[in-house]
PDB file of C-alpha atoms in Angstrom:
ATOM      1  CA  MET N  22     -17.566 -12.452   6.181  1.00 84.00           C
ATOM      2  CA  THR N  23     -20.360 -10.598   8.783  1.00 90.00           C
ATOM      3  CA  ARG N  24     -20.400  -8.380  11.370  1.00 93.00           C
ATOM      4  CA  GLN N  25     -20.341 -11.318  13.566  1.00 96.00           C
ATOM      5  CA  THR N  26     -17.058 -12.410  12.313  1.00 97.00           C
ATOM      6  CA  LEU N  27     -15.696  -8.327  13.209  1.00 97.00           C
ATOM      7  CA  GLN N  28     -17.424  -9.076  16.841  1.00 97.00           C
ATOM      8  CA  ASP N  29     -16.766 -12.681  17.861  1.00 97.00           C
ATOM      9  CA  CYS N  30     -13.157 -11.657  16.183  1.00 98.00           C
ATOM     10  CA  HIS N  31     -13.178  -8.826  18.961  1.00 98.00           C
ATOM     11  CA  ALA N  32     -14.646 -10.921  22.223  1.00 98.00           C
ATOM     12  CA  ARG N  33     -11.800 -13.452  20.775  1.00 97.00           C
ATOM     13  CA  ILE N  34      -9.269 -11.422  21.278  1.00 97.00           C
ATOM     14  CA  LYS N  35     -10.124  -8.595  24.548  1.00 97.00           C
ATOM     15  CA  PRO N  36      -8.816 -10.309  27.158  1.00 96.00           C
ATOM     16  CA  TYR N  37      -5.605 -10.476  25.733  1.00 96.00           C
ATOM     17  CA  ILE N  38      -5.278  -6.447  24.410  1.00 97.00           C
ATOM     18  CA  HIS N  39      -5.844  -3.060  25.826  1.00 97.00           C
ATOM     19  CA  HIS N  40      -8.217  -1.535  25.386  1.00 97.00           C
ATOM     20  CA  THR N  41      -6.643   1.965  23.877  1.00 98.00           C
ATOM     21  CA  PRO N  42      -7.485   5.212  24.132  1.00 98.00           C
ATOM     22  CA  VAL N  43      -9.261   7.504  22.022  1.00 98.00           C
ATOM     23  CA  LEU N  44      -7.083  11.051  22.055  1.00 98.00           C
ATOM     24  CA  SER N  45      -7.643  14.804  21.073  1.00 97.00           C
ATOM     25  CA  SER N  46      -5.585  17.727  20.614  1.00 97.00           C
ATOM     26  CA  ARG N  47      -7.165  21.014  20.929  1.00 96.00           C
ATOM     27  CA  LEU N  48      -4.483  23.094  19.571  1.00 95.00           C
ATOM     28  CA  ILE N  49      -3.862  20.174  16.568  1.00 96.00           C
ATOM     29  CA  ASN N  50      -7.784  20.423  16.186  1.00 97.00           C
ATOM     30  CA  LYS N  51      -6.749  24.462  15.421  1.00 96.00           C
ATOM     31  CA  ALA N  52      -4.305  24.187  13.381  1.00 92.00           C
ATOM     32  CA  VAL N  53      -5.845  21.493  11.126  1.00 95.00           C
ATOM     33  CA  GLY N  54      -9.445  22.963  11.408  1.00 97.00           C
ATOM     34  CA  ALA N  55     -10.508  20.253  11.165  1.00 98.00           C
ATOM     35  CA  ALA N  56     -11.478  17.671  15.006  1.00 98.00           C
ATOM     36  CA  LEU N  57      -9.213  14.421  14.576  1.00 98.00           C
ATOM     37  CA  PHE N  58      -9.235  11.844  17.551  1.00 98.00           C
ATOM     38  CA  PHE N  59      -6.324   9.625  17.699  1.00 98.00           C
ATOM     39  CA  LYS N  60      -6.806   6.189  17.981  1.00 98.00           C
ATOM     40  CA  CYS N  61      -3.569   5.237  20.392  1.00 98.00           C
ATOM     41  CA  GLU N  62      -2.571   2.376  19.397  1.00 97.00           C
ATOM     42  CA  ASN N  63       1.227   3.138  20.325  1.00 96.00           C
ATOM     43  CA  PHE N  64      -0.581   2.058  23.779  1.00 97.00           C
ATOM     44  CA  GLN N  65      -1.663  -1.133  22.847  1.00 96.00           C
ATOM     45  CA  ARG N  66       0.638  -4.439  24.378  1.00 94.00           C
ATOM     46  CA  ALA N  67       3.561  -4.419  22.307  1.00 90.00           C
ATOM     47  CA  GLY N  68       3.584  -0.843  21.275  1.00 91.00           C
ATOM     48  CA  ALA N  69       1.200  -1.580  18.412  1.00 93.00           C
ATOM     49  CA  TYR N  70      -1.906  -2.759  16.402  1.00 96.00           C
ATOM     50  CA  LYS N  71      -0.566  -5.622  15.427  1.00 95.00           C
ATOM     51  CA  MET N  72      -1.399  -7.445  19.130  1.00 96.00           C
ATOM     52  CA  ARG N  73      -4.588  -7.750  17.741  1.00 97.00           C
ATOM     53  CA  GLY N  74      -4.344  -9.839  14.548  1.00 97.00           C
ATOM     54  CA  ALA N  75      -1.424 -12.127  15.880  1.00 96.00           C
ATOM     55  CA  THR N  76      -3.138 -12.725  19.061  1.00 97.00           C
ATOM     56  CA  ASN N  77      -6.536 -13.552  16.475  1.00 98.00           C
ATOM     57  CA  ALA N  78      -4.355 -15.964  14.043  1.00 97.00           C
ATOM     58  CA  ILE N  79      -2.696 -17.792  17.434  1.00 97.00           C
ATOM     59  CA  LEU N  80      -6.070 -18.325  19.446  1.00 97.00           C
ATOM     60  CA  GLN N  81      -7.854 -20.235  15.632  1.00 96.00           C
ATOM     61  CA  LEU N  82      -4.675 -22.674  15.600  1.00 97.00           C
ATOM     62  CA  THR N  83      -5.395 -26.639  16.660  1.00 95.00           C
ATOM     63  CA  GLU N  84      -4.174 -27.788  19.312  1.00 94.00           C
ATOM     64  CA  GLN N  85      -1.178 -29.784  17.833  1.00 95.00           C
ATOM     65  CA  GLN N  86      -0.577 -26.776  15.937  1.00 96.00           C
ATOM     66  CA  ARG N  87       0.333 -24.924  19.105  1.00 96.00           C
ATOM     67  CA  VAL N  88       2.589 -27.698  20.260  1.00 95.00           C
ATOM     68  CA  ASN N  89       4.600 -27.124  16.826  1.00 96.00           C
ATOM     69  CA  GLY N  90       4.642 -23.744  17.398  1.00 97.00           C
ATOM     70  CA  VAL N  91       4.367 -20.611  14.691  1.00 97.00           C
ATOM     71  CA  VAL N  92       6.890 -18.570  12.093  1.00 97.00           C
ATOM     72  CA  THR N  93       7.058 -15.701  11.059  1.00 96.00           C
ATOM     73  CA  HIS N  94       8.644 -12.529   8.736  1.00 92.00           C
ATOM     74  CA  SER N  95       8.300  -8.846  10.109  1.00 87.00           C
ATOM     75  CA  SER N  96      11.095  -5.612  10.402  1.00 78.00           C
ATOM     76  CA  GLY N  97       9.573  -5.704  13.993  1.00 77.00           C
ATOM     77  CA  ASN N  98       5.939  -4.828  14.951  1.00 83.00           C
ATOM     78  CA  PHE N  99       4.347  -8.258  14.257  1.00 90.00           C
ATOM     79  CA  ALA N 100       7.461  -9.577  15.111  1.00 91.00           C
ATOM     80  CA  GLN N 101       7.355  -8.457  18.293  1.00 92.00           C
ATOM     81  CA  ALA N 102       3.373  -8.791  18.539  1.00 94.00           C
ATOM     82  CA  VAL N 103       3.494 -12.938  17.841  1.00 96.00           C
ATOM     83  CA  ALA N 104       6.200 -13.405  20.435  1.00 96.00           C
ATOM     84  CA  LEU N 105       4.119 -11.539  22.769  1.00 96.00           C
ATOM     85  CA  ALA N 106       0.776 -13.170  21.720  1.00 96.00           C
ATOM     86  CA  ALA N 107       2.411 -16.570  21.505  1.00 97.00           C
ATOM     87  CA  GLN N 108       4.116 -15.963  25.331  1.00 96.00           C
ATOM     88  CA  SER N 109       0.990 -15.730  26.853  1.00 94.00           C
ATOM     89  CA  LEU N 110      -0.770 -18.282  25.242  1.00 95.00           C
ATOM     90  CA  GLY N 111       2.519 -20.642  25.664  1.00 95.00           C
ATOM     91  CA  VAL N 112       3.649 -21.188  21.960  1.00 97.00           C
ATOM     92  CA  ALA N 113       6.714 -21.219  20.754  1.00 97.00           C
ATOM     93  CA  ALA N 114       7.716 -18.580  18.410  1.00 97.00           C
ATOM     94  CA  HIS N 115      10.322 -18.763  15.337  1.00 97.00           C
ATOM     95  CA  ILE N 116      10.876 -14.632  14.045  1.00 96.00           C
ATOM     96  CA  VAL N 117      12.680 -14.054  10.651  1.00 95.00           C
ATOM     97  CA  MET N 118      13.542 -10.828  10.235  1.00 93.00           C
ATOM     98  CA  PRO N 119      15.615  -8.801   8.341  1.00 89.00           C
ATOM     99  CA  THR N 120      19.232  -7.658   9.593  1.00 90.00           C
ATOM    100  CA  SER N 121      18.219  -3.973   9.034  1.00 84.00           C
ATOM    101  CA  ALA N 122      15.324  -4.453  11.356  1.00 82.00           C
ATOM    102  CA  PRO N 123      15.746  -1.080  14.136  1.00 77.00           C
ATOM    103  CA  GLU N 124      16.994  -2.641  17.208  1.00 82.00           C
ATOM    104  CA  VAL N 125      15.198  -1.736  19.848  1.00 79.00           C
ATOM    105  CA  LYS N 126      12.154  -4.150  17.812  1.00 81.00           C
ATOM    106  CA  LYS N 127      14.782  -6.499  18.215  1.00 89.00           C
ATOM    107  CA  VAL N 128      15.050  -6.417  22.013  1.00 89.00           C
ATOM    108  CA  GLY N 129      11.565  -6.402  22.241  1.00 88.00           C
ATOM    109  CA  VAL N 130      11.214  -9.640  20.241  1.00 93.00           C
ATOM    110  CA  VAL N 131      13.788 -11.426  22.806  1.00 93.00           C
ATOM    111  CA  GLU N 132      12.299 -10.047  25.845  1.00 94.00           C
ATOM    112  CA  TYR N 133       8.796 -11.591  24.417  1.00 95.00           C
ATOM    113  CA  GLY N 134      10.446 -14.983  24.304  1.00 95.00           C
ATOM    114  CA  GLY N 135      10.409 -15.035  20.287  1.00 95.00           C
ATOM    115  CA  THR N 136      13.542 -17.196  18.226  1.00 95.00           C
ATOM    116  CA  ILE N 137      15.243 -14.509  15.833  1.00 96.00           C
ATOM    117  CA  TYR N 138      16.638 -15.748  12.905  1.00 95.00           C
ATOM    118  CA  GLU N 139      17.954 -12.645  10.843  1.00 94.00           C
ATOM    119  CA  CYS N 140      18.134 -12.591   7.322  1.00 93.00           C
ATOM    120  CA  GLU N 141      18.755 -10.481   4.131  1.00 91.00           C
ATOM    121  CA  PRO N 142      16.968  -7.094   3.792  1.00 85.00           C
ATOM    122  CA  THR N 143      14.891  -8.427   0.785  1.00 83.00           C
ATOM    123  CA  LEU N 144      10.588 -10.088   0.906  1.00 80.00           C
ATOM    124  CA  ALA N 145      12.159 -12.993  -0.928  1.00 88.00           C
ATOM    125  CA  ALA N 146      14.655 -13.903   1.223  1.00 92.00           C
ATOM    126  CA  ARG N 147      12.514 -12.903   4.404  1.00 90.00           C
ATOM    127  CA  GLN N 148       9.923 -15.706   3.024  1.00 91.00           C
ATOM    128  CA  GLN N 149      12.070 -18.310   1.878  1.00 94.00           C
ATOM    129  CA  MET N 150      13.903 -18.062   5.564  1.00 96.00           C
ATOM    130  CA  ALA N 151      10.481 -18.675   6.882  1.00 95.00           C
ATOM    131  CA  ASP N 152       9.142 -21.559   4.931  1.00 95.00           C
ATOM    132  CA  SER N 153      12.450 -23.250   5.158  1.00 96.00           C
ATOM    133  CA  ILE N 154      11.505 -23.360   9.119  1.00 96.00           C
ATOM    134  CA  ALA N 155       8.271 -23.967   8.919  1.00 96.00           C
ATOM    135  CA  THR N 156       9.553 -27.595   7.292  1.00 96.00           C
ATOM    136  CA  GLU N 157      11.739 -28.074   9.481  1.00 95.00           C
ATOM    137  CA  THR N 158      10.010 -27.291  12.637  1.00 95.00           C
ATOM    138  CA  GLY N 159       6.116 -27.556  11.269  1.00 96.00           C
ATOM    139  CA  ALA N 160       5.462 -24.612  12.419  1.00 97.00           C
ATOM    140  CA  THR N 161       2.203 -22.783  11.342  1.00 97.00           C
ATOM    141  CA  PHE N 162       3.574 -19.690   9.348  1.00 97.00           C
ATOM    142  CA  LEU N 163       1.549 -16.485  10.233  1.00 96.00           C
ATOM    143  CA  HIS N 164       1.505 -14.111   7.671  1.00 94.00           C
ATOM    144  CA  PRO N 165       2.090 -10.156   8.328  1.00 91.00           C
ATOM    145  CA  SER N 166      -0.327  -8.549   6.788  1.00 94.00           C
ATOM    146  CA  ASN N 167      -2.313 -10.638   4.073  1.00 95.00           C
ATOM    147  CA  GLN N 168      -4.279 -13.785   6.054  1.00 96.00           C
ATOM    148  CA  MET N 169      -7.788 -12.934   6.795  1.00 97.00           C
ATOM    149  CA  GLU N 170      -7.586 -13.860  10.854  1.00 97.00           C
ATOM    150  CA  VAL N 171      -4.654 -11.581  10.514  1.00 97.00           C
ATOM    151  CA  ILE N 172      -6.497  -8.888   8.959  1.00 98.00           C
ATOM    152  CA  ILE N 173      -9.289  -8.977  10.616  1.00 98.00           C
ATOM    153  CA  GLY N 174      -7.708  -8.960  14.214  1.00 98.00           C
ATOM    154  CA  GLN N 175      -6.480  -5.563  13.000  1.00 98.00           C
ATOM    155  CA  GLY N 176     -10.017  -4.187  12.504  1.00 98.00           C
ATOM    156  CA  THR N 177     -10.718  -4.540  15.956  1.00 98.00           C
ATOM    157  CA  ALA N 178      -8.432  -1.390  16.446  1.00 98.00           C
ATOM    158  CA  ALA N 179     -11.284   0.604  14.116  1.00 98.00           C
ATOM    159  CA  LEU N 180     -13.769  -1.431  15.436  1.00 98.00           C
ATOM    160  CA  GLU N 181     -13.344   0.312  18.799  1.00 98.00           C
ATOM    161  CA  LEU N 182     -12.729   3.887  17.595  1.00 98.00           C
ATOM    162  CA  VAL N 183     -15.796   3.648  15.407  1.00 98.00           C
ATOM    163  CA  GLU N 184     -18.130   2.086  18.254  1.00 97.00           C
ATOM    164  CA  GLU N 185     -16.534   6.122  20.574  1.00 97.00           C
ATOM    165  CA  ARG N 186     -17.064   7.450  17.845  1.00 97.00           C
ATOM    166  CA  PRO N 187     -19.947   6.549  14.999  1.00 96.00           C
ATOM    167  CA  ASP N 188     -19.910   9.867  13.860  1.00 96.00           C
ATOM    168  CA  LEU N 189     -16.681   9.598  11.675  1.00 98.00           C
ATOM    169  CA  ASP N 190     -16.741  11.432   8.277  1.00 98.00           C
ATOM    170  CA  ALA N 191     -13.264   9.849   7.558  1.00 98.00           C
ATOM    171  CA  LEU N 192     -10.903   7.327   8.860  1.00 98.00           C
ATOM    172  CA  PHE N 193      -6.779   7.807   8.409  1.00 98.00           C
ATOM    173  CA  CYS N 194      -5.058   4.503   8.537  1.00 98.00           C
ATOM    174  CA  PRO N 195      -1.237   3.777   7.507  1.00 97.00           C
ATOM    175  CA  VAL N 196      -0.517   1.262   4.444  1.00 97.00           C
ATOM    176  CA  GLY N 197       1.944  -1.157   4.160  1.00 94.00           C
ATOM    177  CA  GLY N 198       1.018  -4.568   3.790  1.00 93.00           C
ATOM    178  CA  GLY N 199      -2.195  -3.670   3.516  1.00 96.00           C
ATOM    179  CA  GLY N 200      -3.894  -5.608   6.691  1.00 97.00           C
ATOM    180  CA  LEU N 201      -4.205  -2.846   9.022  1.00 97.00           C
ATOM    181  CA  ILE N 202      -6.336  -0.681   6.340  1.00 98.00           C
ATOM    182  CA  ALA N 203      -8.201  -4.271   5.061  1.00 98.00           C
ATOM    183  CA  GLY N 204      -9.617  -5.007   8.346  1.00 98.00           C
ATOM    184  CA  SER N 205      -9.942  -1.009   8.797  1.00 98.00           C
ATOM    185  CA  CYS N 206     -12.296  -0.622   5.694  1.00 98.00           C
ATOM    186  CA  LEU N 207     -14.125  -3.940   6.839  1.00 98.00           C
ATOM    187  CA  ALA N 208     -15.017  -2.301   9.787  1.00 98.00           C
ATOM    188  CA  THR N 209     -16.367   1.005   8.886  1.00 98.00           C
ATOM    189  CA  HIS N 210     -17.990  -0.528   6.053  1.00 97.00           C
ATOM    190  CA  PHE N 211     -19.945  -3.137   8.426  1.00 97.00           C
ATOM    191  CA  PHE N 212     -20.269  -0.427  11.480  1.00 97.00           C
ATOM    192  CA  ALA N 213     -20.117   3.207   9.801  1.00 97.00           C
ATOM    193  CA  PRO N 214     -21.093   2.923   6.522  1.00 96.00           C
ATOM    194  CA  ASN N 215     -20.829   6.640   6.275  1.00 96.00           C
ATOM    195  CA  CYS N 216     -17.181   7.065   7.376  1.00 98.00           C
ATOM    196  CA  LYS N 217     -14.714   6.895   4.277  1.00 98.00           C
ATOM    197  CA  VAL N 218     -11.337   5.455   4.405  1.00 98.00           C
ATOM    198  CA  TYR N 219      -8.231   6.948   3.373  1.00 98.00           C
ATOM    199  CA  GLY N 220      -4.394   5.482   2.994  1.00 98.00           C
ATOM    200  CA  ALA N 221      -1.725   7.178   3.909  1.00 98.00           C
ATOM    201  CA  GLU N 222       2.164   6.079   1.768  1.00 97.00           C
ATOM    202  CA  PRO N 223       5.233   7.886   1.778  1.00 97.00           C
ATOM    203  CA  PHE N 224       6.077   8.904  -1.584  1.00 96.00           C
ATOM    204  CA  ALA N 225       9.559   6.461  -1.259  1.00 94.00           C
ATOM    205  CA  VAL N 226       7.426   3.337  -0.921  1.00 95.00           C
ATOM    206  CA  ASP N 227       3.760   4.798  -2.587  1.00 96.00           C
ATOM    207  CA  ASP N 228       2.903   1.376  -3.572  1.00 96.00           C
ATOM    208  CA  ALA N 229       0.011   0.253  -2.507  1.00 97.00           C
ATOM    209  CA  TYR N 230      -0.773   4.392  -4.477  1.00 97.00           C
ATOM    210  CA  ARG N 231      -0.370   2.687  -7.728  1.00 97.00           C
ATOM    211  CA  SER N 232      -1.635  -0.579  -7.200  1.00 97.00           C
ATOM    212  CA  LEU N 233      -4.802   1.471  -7.173  1.00 97.00           C
ATOM    213  CA  GLN N 234      -4.182   2.758 -10.430  1.00 96.00           C
ATOM    214  CA  THR N 235      -3.289  -0.198 -12.137  1.00 97.00           C
ATOM    215  CA  GLY N 236      -5.380  -2.419 -10.764  1.00 97.00           C
ATOM    216  CA  LYS N 237      -2.726  -4.887  -9.829  1.00 97.00           C
ATOM    217  CA  ILE N 238      -0.141  -5.132  -6.837  1.00 97.00           C
ATOM    218  CA  GLU N 239       2.664  -3.278  -7.705  1.00 96.00           C
ATOM    219  CA  THR N 240       5.758  -3.127  -6.258  1.00 93.00           C
ATOM    220  CA  ASN N 241       8.880  -0.423  -5.052  1.00 90.00           C
ATOM    221  CA  GLU N 242      12.440  -0.071  -6.699  1.00 86.00           C
ATOM    222  CA  THR N 243      13.605   1.806  -3.301  1.00 82.00           C
ATOM    223  CA  THR N 244      12.876   1.167   0.238  1.00 81.00           C
ATOM    224  CA  HIS N 245      14.374   4.579   1.462  1.00 88.00           C
ATOM    225  CA  THR N 246      11.715   5.783   3.810  1.00 92.00           C
ATOM    226  CA  ILE N 247      11.874   6.863   7.596  1.00 92.00           C
ATOM    227  CA  ALA N 248       8.008   4.753   7.974  1.00 91.00           C
ATOM    228  CA  ASP N 249      10.566   1.403   8.569  1.00 84.00           C
ATOM    229  CA  GLY N 250       7.378  -0.549   9.310  1.00 83.00           C
ATOM    230  CA  LEU N 251       5.794   0.749   5.272  1.00 88.00           C
ATOM    231  CA  LYS N 252       8.254  -0.900   3.166  1.00 84.00           C
ATOM    232  CA  THR N 253       6.429  -4.268   2.383  1.00 85.00           C
ATOM    233  CA  THR N 254       3.901  -4.393  -0.146  1.00 90.00           C
ATOM    234  CA  LEU N 255       0.576  -5.631  -0.667  1.00 96.00           C
ATOM    235  CA  GLY N 256      -1.306  -8.962  -0.734  1.00 96.00           C
ATOM    236  CA  ASP N 257      -3.693 -11.525  -2.907  1.00 97.00           C
ATOM    237  CA  LYS N 258      -5.872 -11.657   0.611  1.00 97.00           C
ATOM    238  CA  ASN N 259      -6.858  -7.825   1.466  1.00 97.00           C
ATOM    239  CA  PHE N 260      -5.435  -5.919  -1.994  1.00 98.00           C
ATOM    240  CA  PRO N 261      -9.548  -6.449  -3.124  1.00 97.00           C
ATOM    241  CA  ILE N 262     -10.707  -5.495   0.202  1.00 98.00           C
ATOM    242  CA  ILE N 263      -8.301  -2.535  -0.231  1.00 98.00           C
ATOM    243  CA  GLN N 264      -9.933  -1.987  -4.416  1.00 97.00           C
ATOM    244  CA  GLU N 265     -13.315  -1.656  -3.056  1.00 97.00           C
ATOM    245  CA  HIS N 266     -13.729   0.436   0.618  1.00 97.00           C
ATOM    246  CA  VAL N 267     -10.927   2.472   0.550  1.00 98.00           C
ATOM    247  CA  ALA N 268     -11.352   6.235  -1.098  1.00 97.00           C
ATOM    248  CA  GLY N 269      -8.168   7.176  -1.887  1.00 97.00           C
ATOM    249  CA  ILE N 270      -4.678   6.685  -0.852  1.00 98.00           C
ATOM    250  CA  ILE N 271      -2.923  10.161  -0.252  1.00 98.00           C
ATOM    251  CA  ARG N 272       1.505  10.415  -0.636  1.00 98.00           C
ATOM    252  CA  VAL N 273       3.531  12.337   2.184  1.00 98.00           C
ATOM    253  CA  THR N 274       7.290  12.776   2.154  1.00 97.00           C
ATOM    254  CA  GLU N 275      10.149  12.221   4.697  1.00 97.00           C
ATOM    255  CA  GLU N 276      10.003  15.548   5.541  1.00 97.00           C
ATOM    256  CA  GLU N 277       6.068  15.604   6.204  1.00 98.00           C
ATOM    257  CA  ILE N 278       6.711  12.250   7.777  1.00 97.00           C
ATOM    258  CA  VAL N 279       8.930  13.711  10.222  1.00 97.00           C
ATOM    259  CA  ALA N 280       7.465  17.055  10.586  1.00 97.00           C
ATOM    260  CA  ALA N 281       4.485  15.446  12.189  1.00 97.00           C
ATOM    261  CA  MET N 282       5.896  13.071  14.240  1.00 97.00           C
ATOM    262  CA  ARG N 283       7.510  15.651  16.028  1.00 97.00           C
ATOM    263  CA  MET N 284       4.078  17.919  16.259  1.00 96.00           C
ATOM    264  CA  VAL N 285       2.324  14.924  17.831  1.00 97.00           C
ATOM    265  CA  TRP N 286       5.408  14.572  20.032  1.00 96.00           C
ATOM    266  CA  GLU N 287       5.202  17.651  21.083  1.00 96.00           C
ATOM    267  CA  ARG N 288       1.541  19.062  21.601  1.00 95.00           C
ATOM    268  CA  MET N 289       0.023  15.607  22.547  1.00 96.00           C
ATOM    269  CA  LYS N 290       3.308  14.034  25.169  1.00 96.00           C
ATOM    270  CA  MET N 291       3.310  11.081  23.005  1.00 97.00           C
ATOM    271  CA  ILE N 292       5.811   8.692  21.313  1.00 96.00           C
ATOM    272  CA  ILE N 293       4.676   7.701  17.994  1.00 96.00           C
ATOM    273  CA  GLU N 294       6.876   5.754  15.029  1.00 94.00           C
ATOM    274  CA  PRO N 295       7.783   7.783  12.084  1.00 95.00           C
ATOM    275  CA  SER N 296       4.898   4.905  10.336  1.00 95.00           C
ATOM    276  CA  SER N 297       2.045   6.553  12.716  1.00 96.00           C
ATOM    277  CA  ALA N 298       3.127  10.100  11.804  1.00 97.00           C
ATOM    278  CA  VAL N 299       2.484   8.995   7.829  1.00 98.00           C
ATOM    279  CA  THR N 300      -1.504   8.626   8.807  1.00 98.00           C
ATOM    280  CA  PHE N 301      -1.341  12.164  10.132  1.00 98.00           C
ATOM    281  CA  ALA N 302       0.839  13.708   8.037  1.00 98.00           C
ATOM    282  CA  ALA N 303      -1.489  13.351   5.622  1.00 98.00           C
ATOM    283  CA  VAL N 304      -3.985  14.665   6.978  1.00 98.00           C
ATOM    284  CA  LEU N 305      -1.808  18.091   7.385  1.00 97.00           C
ATOM    285  CA  ARG N 306      -0.934  17.793   3.458  1.00 97.00           C
ATOM    286  CA  GLU N 307      -4.628  17.431   2.354  1.00 96.00           C
ATOM    287  CA  ARG N 308      -6.371  19.679   5.367  1.00 96.00           C
ATOM    288  CA  ASN N 309      -8.440  22.074   3.069  1.00 96.00           C
ATOM    289  CA  ARG N 310     -10.182  18.239   1.887  1.00 96.00           C
ATOM    290  CA  PHE N 311     -10.774  17.754   5.342  1.00 97.00           C
ATOM    291  CA  GLN N 312     -12.063  21.616   6.603  1.00 97.00           C
ATOM    292  CA  ASN N 313     -14.867  20.640   9.914  1.00 97.00           C
ATOM    293  CA  GLN N 314     -14.736  17.764  10.040  1.00 98.00           C
ATOM    294  CA  LYS N 315     -14.897  14.760  12.445  1.00 98.00           C
ATOM    295  CA  VAL N 316     -11.555  12.661  11.307  1.00 98.00           C
ATOM    296  CA  GLY N 317      -9.981   8.941  12.843  1.00 98.00           C
ATOM    297  CA  ILE N 318      -6.362   8.664  12.808  1.00 98.00           C
ATOM    298  CA  ILE N 319      -4.917   5.101  13.182  1.00 98.00           C
ATOM    299  CA  ILE N 320      -2.093   5.647  14.921  1.00 97.00           C
ATOM    300  CA  SER N 321      -0.227   2.436  14.717  1.00 94.00           C
ATOM    301  CA  GLY N 322       2.009   2.367  17.300  1.00 93.00           C
ATOM    302  CA  GLY N 323       4.995   3.748  19.005  1.00 92.00           C
ATOM    303  CA  ASN N 324       8.233   1.353  18.950  1.00 85.00           C
ATOM    304  CA  VAL N 325      10.497   3.782  18.279  1.00 86.00           C
ATOM    305  CA  ASP N 326      14.945   3.928  18.256  1.00 82.00           C
ATOM    306  CA  LEU N 327      15.312   6.533  20.716  1.00 86.00           C
ATOM    307  CA  GLY N 328      18.900   7.072  19.837  1.00 85.00           C
ATOM    308  CA  ASN N 329      18.487   7.149  15.938  1.00 85.00           C
ATOM    309  CA  LEU N 330      15.499  10.285  16.824  1.00 90.00           C
ATOM    310  CA  PRO N 331      14.477  12.221  13.291  1.00 89.00           C
ATOM    311  CA  PHE N 332      14.784  15.382  15.250  1.00 88.00           C
TER     312      PHE N 332
END
């Protein structure tokens, strides 16, 4: 893994993704006491950063693998990303989704040409069904967060951000499966070594926080959080990267997530999903630590069920 690996990935996926904007809010900066730079992946194709990793992974398949299609499991954003990336590249996409996945994300998968297979809302059920489909169809399994091609692809969001703002003191990412923060760690390590990377996580699903404390991958007893994209756990490919490079993980309450989400909607006129709001909530919670600093925040996605808003 080198600087060149990330640069090659970025060049490879560029024709298929949006170079998303970096936005700031004077009012929010004043409220926090720091200069915040939001990397707006809610404006990405399929509405989330996951388009980057999905595209990179599919582009590196052999011709025969493309003929056989791809399969993944996801509660929503990676599902939509794989469906759209596969459609863009003429590849069949089999998408395993838990019955609890937001309806708006299921609709997105269908609109992008993916075939949905519903399963019980457990990681074991998701993986079992995906394995079964791979065996039956010969499709290649793409992991949402624990596959290097995906991790490196996700890291291009941070790469674009630090290229635009090379003076960042800190960068915040939400932590679910760990692909985005691991990729962001690699991007800052090679291109902005003075920038510290922090994870943000709900108290309700704080497995990554506990994993860093114990030194082994922890799981969650419950998944009762509004941040539906952050219910998955870390993997053996991304955890060592996170252990080596992350400066810390800040946990937030459900109320703080909703308040942060609302502030961005109201002040920036921007639709972001609860999982994205977790990062801003973490900065708000620890604002005293980041006074007068330049802080990057990856807004991971904007796929919201508008019929079920928390405010």
